Amino acid sequence: MASQTDARQSEYTTYAPPGEKCRKCQRTFKRLETCRRVAIERASAGPSADRYEHAECPR
């Protein structure tokens, strides 16, 4: 389980901030619902953009 929650990875299991929506289905996460945080690399030199998605998206 530790490897799934390691913040040094580009994708790991966590909780989304309040009001955050799944990048796949656009549904708002429920309180304390686990999700996957995915760091999306940008083409520019800026920082990566974080996106959240359901571990098993209910689309």
Short mmCIF file of C-alpha atoms in Angstrom, two decimals:
data_model
loop_
_atom_site.label_atom_id
_atom_site.label_comp_id
_atom_site.label_asym_id
_atom_site.label_seq_id
_atom_site.Cartn_x
_atom_site.Cartn_y
_atom_site.Cartn_z
CA MET A 1 0.00 0.00 0.00
CA ALA A 2 2.88 2.40 0.70
CA SER A 3 3.83 2.54 -2.98
CA GLN A 4 0.25 3.55 -3.87
CA THR A 5 0.40 6.58 -1.57
CA ASP A 6 3.98 7.71 -2.31
CA ALA A 7 3.72 11.41 -3.30
CA ARG A 8 6.97 11.21 -5.29
CA GLN A 9 5.17 9.22 -7.98
CA SER A 10 3.30 10.89 -10.83
CA GLU A 11 0.14 8.99 -9.84
CA TYR A 12 -0.97 7.85 -6.39
CA THR A 13 -4.04 7.22 -4.18
CA THR A 14 -5.24 10.12 -2.04
CA TYR A 15 -8.30 12.24 -1.20
CA ALA A 16 -9.38 15.05 -3.50
CA PRO A 17 -9.73 18.61 -2.20
CA PRO A 18 -13.33 19.74 -1.46
CA GLY A 19 -15.25 20.51 -4.66
CA GLU A 20 -12.76 18.75 -6.94
CA LYS A 21 -14.23 16.85 -9.90
CA CYS A 22 -13.08 13.68 -11.64
CA ARG A 23 -11.19 14.54 -14.81
CA LYS A 24 -12.90 11.65 -16.63
CA CYS A 25 -16.59 11.82 -15.62
CA GLN A 26 -16.73 15.37 -14.13
CA ARG A 27 -18.57 14.14 -11.00
CA THR A 28 -17.67 15.82 -7.71
CA PHE A 29 -15.88 13.57 -5.23
CA LYS A 30 -17.72 12.67 -2.04
CA ARG A 31 -16.17 13.54 1.31
CA LEU A 32 -13.35 11.08 2.15
CA GLU A 33 -13.76 9.22 -1.15
CA THR A 34 -10.40 7.89 -2.30
CA CYS A 35 -9.19 8.81 -5.74
CA ARG A 36 -6.09 8.81 -7.93
CA ARG A 37 -4.02 12.00 -8.16
CA VAL A 38 -2.40 12.26 -11.56
CA ALA A 39 0.36 14.79 -12.26
CA ILE A 40 0.12 15.92 -15.86
CA GLU A 41 3.38 17.22 -17.28
CA ARG A 42 3.09 20.54 -19.10
CA ALA A 43 4.85 21.34 -22.35
CA SER A 44 6.10 24.62 -20.88
CA ALA A 45 8.65 24.81 -18.09
CA GLY A 46 5.88 25.46 -15.54
CA PRO A 47 4.92 23.07 -12.76
CA SER A 48 2.81 20.01 -13.45
CA ALA A 49 -0.97 20.26 -13.25
CA ASP A 50 -2.63 17.96 -10.72
CA ARG A 51 -5.83 16.21 -11.70
CA TYR A 52 -7.94 13.75 -9.76
CA GLU A 53 -9.92 10.78 -11.02
CA HIS A 54 -11.94 7.95 -9.49
CA ALA A 55 -9.92 4.79 -8.86
CA GLU A 56 -12.72 3.06 -10.77
CA CYS A 57 -14.51 5.79 -12.70
CA PRO A 58 -18.31 5.18 -12.74
CA ARG A 59 -18.78 6.74 -16.20
#
